[in-house]
Short mmCIF file of C-alpha atoms in Angstrom, two decimals:
data_model
loop_
_atom_site.label_atom_id
_atom_site.label_comp_id
_atom_site.label_asym_id
_atom_site.label_seq_id
_atom_site.Cartn_x
_atom_site.Cartn_y
_atom_site.Cartn_z
CA UNK A 11 105.26 74.88 156.44
CA UNK A 12 101.67 75.97 159.05
CA UNK A 13 98.68 77.54 157.24
CA UNK A 14 96.19 79.95 159.34
CA UNK A 15 93.38 82.07 158.47
CA UNK A 16 92.28 85.45 159.11
CA UNK A 17 89.03 86.45 157.17
CA UNK A 18 87.06 83.44 155.49
CA UNK A 19 84.13 85.72 154.63
CA UNK A 20 83.36 86.61 150.40
CA UNK A 21 81.82 89.38 149.76
CA UNK A 22 82.04 91.97 153.39
CA UNK A 23 82.69 91.87 156.46
CA UNK A 24 80.58 90.47 159.26
CA UNK A 25 80.62 90.96 162.35
CA UNK A 26 78.23 89.92 165.40
CA UNK A 27 76.37 87.01 167.55
CA UNK A 28 75.73 84.71 164.28
CA UNK A 29 79.13 84.32 163.35
CA UNK A 30 81.96 84.01 166.11
CA UNK A 31 82.45 80.61 165.76
CA UNK A 32 83.92 81.07 161.93
CA UNK A 33 84.09 84.35 161.70
CA UNK A 34 83.53 87.22 160.30
CA UNK A 35 86.47 89.01 158.44
CA UNK A 36 87.08 88.88 154.68
CA UNK A 37 89.15 86.93 152.65
CA UNK A 38 92.83 86.14 154.26
CA UNK A 39 95.13 83.26 154.28
CA UNK A 40 99.18 82.74 155.35
CA UNK A 41 102.09 80.77 154.07
CA UNK A 42 104.80 80.13 156.62
CA UNK A 43 107.24 78.40 156.17
CA UNK A 44 111.16 78.42 156.64
CA UNK A 45 110.92 81.96 158.28
CA UNK A 46 109.29 83.46 155.21
CA UNK A 47 105.68 84.07 155.69
CA UNK A 48 103.77 84.26 152.08
CA UNK A 49 99.99 85.42 152.14
CA UNK A 50 97.26 85.10 149.90
CA UNK A 51 94.97 88.26 149.51
CA UNK A 52 94.24 90.71 151.95
CA UNK A 53 90.88 91.36 153.28
CA UNK A 54 89.99 92.05 156.55
CA UNK A 55 91.54 89.21 158.31
CA UNK A 56 94.49 90.75 157.16
CA UNK A 57 94.25 93.41 159.91
CA UNK A 58 94.49 90.22 162.23
CA UNK A 59 97.52 88.61 160.35
CA UNK A 60 99.21 92.13 161.39
CA UNK A 61 98.18 92.52 164.92
CA UNK A 62 100.08 88.37 164.86
CA UNK A 63 102.76 89.59 163.16
CA UNK A 64 103.34 92.88 164.97
CA UNK A 65 103.41 90.66 168.83
CA UNK A 66 106.73 88.49 167.07
CA UNK A 67 109.92 89.86 168.98
CA UNK A 68 111.50 89.69 165.30
CA UNK A 69 113.40 92.70 163.30
CA UNK A 70 111.43 92.44 160.15
CA UNK A 71 109.41 89.95 158.17
CA UNK A 72 110.35 88.93 154.62
CA UNK A 73 107.41 87.96 152.99
CA UNK A 74 104.82 87.73 149.47
CA UNK A 75 101.52 88.45 149.62
CA UNK A 76 100.65 87.44 146.12
CA UNK A 77 96.13 88.78 145.42
CA UNK A 78 93.49 87.36 144.03
CA UNK A 79 92.21 89.83 142.82
CA UNK A 80 91.07 94.32 143.56
CA UNK A 81 87.51 93.04 144.21
CA UNK A 82 87.28 95.05 148.36
CA UNK A 83 86.62 92.40 149.32
CA UNK A 84 90.44 90.72 148.30
CA UNK A 85 92.23 93.89 149.22
CA UNK A 86 90.16 96.37 151.73
CA UNK A 87 92.31 95.01 154.76
CA UNK A 88 95.27 96.29 152.92
CA UNK A 89 95.45 100.64 154.73
CA UNK A 90 95.22 98.54 158.34
CA UNK A 91 97.80 95.73 157.97
CA UNK A 92 100.16 97.87 161.21
CA UNK A 93 103.84 95.58 158.82
CA UNK A 94 103.12 97.65 156.08
CA UNK A 95 103.84 100.93 157.41
CA UNK A 96 107.08 99.48 159.02
CA UNK A 97 110.24 100.32 156.75
CA UNK A 98 112.71 96.63 158.21
CA UNK A 99 109.70 94.63 156.77
CA UNK A 100 109.96 93.67 152.97
CA UNK A 101 106.99 92.18 151.70
CA UNK A 102 106.55 91.05 147.53
CA UNK A 103 103.30 92.50 146.25
CA UNK A 104 102.31 89.80 143.61
CA UNK A 105 98.88 90.55 141.49
CA UNK A 106 97.43 91.20 137.06
CA UNK A 107 97.23 94.62 135.84
CA UNK A 108 93.88 96.57 135.45
CA UNK A 109 93.06 98.70 133.19
CA UNK A 110 95.27 99.57 131.81
CA UNK A 111 97.72 100.54 135.24
CA UNK A 112 100.38 98.41 137.00
CA UNK A 113 100.00 96.81 140.81
CA UNK A 114 100.86 99.70 142.98
CA UNK A 115 98.73 102.02 140.91
CA UNK A 116 95.38 99.37 141.35
CA UNK A 117 95.77 99.37 144.59
CA UNK A 118 97.06 102.95 146.10
CA UNK A 119 93.50 104.25 144.91
CA UNK A 120 91.96 103.23 147.61
CA UNK A 121 94.92 105.04 149.41
CA UNK A 122 93.36 108.67 147.93
CA UNK A 123 91.52 111.58 149.95
CA UNK A 124 88.71 111.49 150.00
CA UNK A 125 88.90 108.04 151.54
CA UNK A 126 92.27 107.90 152.81
CA UNK A 127 93.26 109.98 154.98
CA UNK A 128 97.16 108.20 154.23
CA UNK A 129 98.85 107.20 150.97
CA UNK A 130 100.38 104.34 150.47
CA UNK A 131 103.78 106.13 150.18
CA UNK A 132 103.46 105.72 153.94
CA UNK A 133 103.09 101.86 154.22
CA UNK A 134 107.39 101.01 153.60
CA UNK A 135 106.99 98.15 154.01
CA UNK A 136 105.98 97.43 150.81
CA UNK A 137 108.60 97.26 148.64
CA UNK A 138 108.43 95.43 145.03
CA UNK A 139 104.30 95.26 143.28
CA UNK A 140 105.54 93.25 140.82
CA UNK A 141 103.12 91.82 137.74
CA UNK A 142 101.88 88.67 136.97
CA UNK A 143 99.56 87.04 134.79
CA UNK A 144 97.53 83.94 135.04
CA UNK A 145 99.84 80.22 133.37
CA UNK A 146 103.50 82.57 135.57
CA UNK A 147 105.02 79.90 138.46
CA UNK A 148 107.26 81.80 140.30
CA UNK A 149 110.12 81.56 141.94
CA UNK A 150 109.98 83.29 145.53
CA UNK A 151 112.55 82.25 146.94
CA UNK A 152 114.82 79.33 147.94
CA UNK A 153 112.86 75.91 147.14
CA UNK A 154 109.58 77.63 146.74
CA UNK A 155 107.54 78.54 143.72
CA UNK A 156 103.82 79.17 143.72
CA UNK A 157 102.15 78.78 140.45
CA UNK A 158 99.04 80.34 139.36
CA UNK A 159 95.50 79.39 137.39
CA UNK A 160 92.74 81.72 135.13
CA UNK A 161 89.64 82.15 137.23
CA UNK A 162 86.18 82.95 136.14
CA UNK A 163 85.12 85.59 137.93
CA UNK A 164 84.20 88.96 136.75
CA UNK A 165 86.54 91.48 136.88
CA UNK A 166 89.14 88.03 136.40
CA UNK A 167 90.95 86.17 138.87
CA UNK A 168 93.44 84.46 139.48
CA UNK A 169 94.38 80.88 141.64
CA UNK A 170 97.16 80.03 143.59
CA UNK A 171 99.27 77.30 144.15
CA UNK A 172 102.00 77.38 146.52
CA UNK A 173 104.60 74.38 146.33
CA UNK A 174 108.00 73.36 148.39
CA UNK A 175 109.01 70.12 148.70
CA UNK A 176 106.45 68.14 148.81
CA UNK A 177 104.71 70.20 150.51
CA UNK A 178 101.49 71.92 148.85
CA UNK A 179 98.58 74.44 149.43
CA UNK A 180 96.23 75.24 146.69
CA UNK A 181 93.25 78.67 146.50
CA UNK A 182 91.15 78.77 144.30
CA UNK A 183 89.30 81.56 145.33
CA UNK A 184 86.21 83.42 143.71
CA UNK A 185 85.52 81.14 141.22
CA UNK A 186 82.35 79.41 138.76
CA UNK A 187 82.32 76.34 137.66
CA UNK A 188 79.46 75.07 134.46
CA UNK A 189 76.85 75.20 136.01
CA UNK A 190 76.45 70.74 136.51
CA UNK A 191 79.98 69.76 135.81
CA UNK A 192 82.98 71.22 137.27
CA UNK A 193 85.65 72.73 135.17
CA UNK A 194 88.56 70.26 134.82
CA UNK A 195 91.22 73.36 134.30
CA UNK A 196 90.73 73.48 138.15
CA UNK A 197 91.14 69.50 139.24
CA UNK A 198 94.25 69.17 137.40
CA UNK A 199 95.77 73.02 138.68
CA UNK A 200 94.48 70.93 142.74
CA UNK A 201 96.27 67.59 141.62
CA UNK A 202 97.51 65.70 144.61
CA UNK A 203 97.75 69.34 146.30
CA UNK A 204 98.11 68.52 150.07
CA UNK A 205 95.25 71.25 151.70
CA UNK A 206 93.12 72.63 148.71
CA UNK A 207 90.95 75.86 150.47
CA UNK A 208 88.29 76.73 147.94
CA UNK A 209 85.29 78.76 147.42
CA UNK A 210 82.58 77.14 149.02
CA UNK A 211 79.57 80.60 148.79
CA UNK A 212 76.85 79.34 146.97
CA UNK A 213 74.51 76.39 148.42
CA UNK A 214 73.49 74.74 144.86
CA UNK A 215 70.83 75.56 144.56
CA UNK A 216 71.89 79.00 144.59
CA UNK A 217 74.48 78.19 141.91
CA UNK A 218 72.51 77.22 139.50
CA UNK A 219 69.35 79.27 140.12
CA UNK A 220 69.39 83.55 141.09
CA UNK A 221 73.34 83.64 141.75
CA UNK A 222 74.11 81.92 138.41
CA UNK A 223 76.85 83.66 136.62
CA UNK A 224 78.31 85.52 140.08
CA UNK A 225 81.38 83.91 139.47
CA UNK A 226 80.78 81.70 142.26
CA UNK A 227 80.93 77.78 143.45
CA UNK A 228 78.33 76.10 145.36
CA UNK A 229 80.19 73.53 148.83
CA UNK A 230 79.17 71.30 146.64
CA UNK A 231 81.69 71.60 143.86
CA UNK A 232 84.61 71.78 146.28
CA UNK A 233 84.07 68.38 147.76
CA UNK A 234 83.75 67.42 143.67
CA UNK A 235 87.28 68.98 143.54
CA UNK A 236 88.99 67.82 146.33
CA UNK A 237 87.67 63.93 145.66
CA UNK A 238 88.77 64.02 141.88
CA UNK A 239 92.33 65.80 141.58
CA UNK A 240 93.12 63.42 144.98
CA UNK A 241 93.48 66.65 147.89
CA UNK A 242 95.59 65.02 151.08
CA UNK A 243 92.81 67.93 152.80
CA UNK A 244 89.75 69.91 151.83
CA UNK A 245 88.72 73.29 153.58
CA UNK A 246 85.31 75.14 152.80
CA UNK A 247 86.43 78.76 152.82
CA UNK A 248 84.89 82.28 151.37
CA UNK A 249 82.11 82.24 153.39
CA UNK A 250 78.35 83.47 152.11
CA UNK A 251 78.13 86.81 154.30
CA UNK A 252 74.50 85.87 155.19
CA UNK A 253 75.67 81.86 156.27
CA UNK A 254 75.67 81.43 160.06
CA UNK A 255 77.37 79.13 162.00
CA UNK A 256 74.79 76.97 162.76
CA UNK A 257 74.44 77.25 159.30
CA UNK A 258 77.94 75.62 158.16
CA UNK A 259 76.81 72.32 160.73
CA UNK A 260 74.13 70.50 157.37
CA UNK A 261 76.63 71.79 154.67
CA UNK A 262 80.27 70.29 156.80
CA UNK A 263 78.02 66.54 156.98
CA UNK A 264 76.84 67.27 153.37
CA UNK A 265 80.07 67.73 152.22
CA UNK A 266 82.08 65.19 153.77
CA UNK A 267 79.66 62.22 152.93
CA UNK A 268 81.44 63.57 148.93
CA UNK A 269 84.94 63.95 150.29
CA UNK A 270 85.77 62.87 153.78
CA UNK A 271 89.08 65.13 154.65
CA UNK A 272 87.18 67.90 154.45
CA UNK A 273 86.54 71.16 157.06
CA UNK A 274 85.08 74.66 157.59
CA UNK A 275 87.73 77.87 157.70
CA UNK A 276 87.86 78.74 160.51
CA UNK A 277 89.25 82.64 161.30
CA UNK A 278 91.11 80.47 164.47
CA UNK A 279 91.61 78.11 162.37
CA UNK A 280 96.38 77.03 162.35
CA UNK A 281 97.16 74.23 160.07
CA UNK A 282 100.50 71.50 159.93
CA UNK A 283 100.72 71.56 156.92
CA UNK A 284 103.73 68.34 157.34
CA UNK A 285 101.44 66.96 159.25
CA UNK A 286 98.09 66.75 156.91
CA UNK A 287 101.55 65.56 153.75
CA UNK A 288 102.16 62.34 157.25
CA UNK A 289 98.21 61.47 157.26
CA UNK A 290 98.42 62.50 160.88
CA UNK A 291 94.64 62.27 162.86
CA UNK A 292 95.07 65.65 164.22
CA UNK A 293 96.63 68.17 162.14
CA UNK A 294 93.67 71.28 162.85
CA UNK A 295 94.41 73.25 165.43
CA UNK A 296 91.27 75.27 166.83
CA UNK A 297 92.79 78.53 168.67
CA UNK A 298 89.57 79.57 170.07
#
């Protein structure tokens, strides 16, 4: 099982000289397992994932795309996901219904004129649109389950946990823990995950102060969740767009004092989930 980060920012894409190492695209993570691909969120990073899939020589991809919620930084890349326009691909989408609209209707809104020149009907590679609710457990294919959890975020969001045998990847993005304590439903959801990806948009001082109530976590809380849950490895992600590459270095050092198996998610990061489970010394490949 292999995990790749294609977008690691929250709120908005932020390309430029200060984000060259970590990356400036918004949230998108993929997990490849047994010739299937599972995608979590469709921020601007999914465009890069599309380029990667298009370069592969296979005739068609089968996979699933799970959306945590519908804020722009989690869906804005879907109209630019090239494999969605190829009928030989078969991608199944999963997400909550909102405003009395189903998943297809919600996503089609951003591809209507005058906002976009091509309608969602052209995305013939998106074959099913599946509603889900927090707490659902989905058998996505033989031997693979995806569990869900309600997250604390304006307009609502969902956390995901993909499980295949003894391997698991838990993704907690866009979630605000109560001030001065952890949300223990998140800790239990992440219990013994091989890899935990937890948002880390704010510093603790920001999260307790001017940005309290904005629906995000601090890097400190992410590390505390990983430590309490007994995760195999933690990746801090959903970085604030104002955070530069140089600011990430002291942040990582401080997080590792809480949970030593912490890494910063970057757009170049590729991880062998099997290697993490085995306890290998170097499970992370940084494909710069």
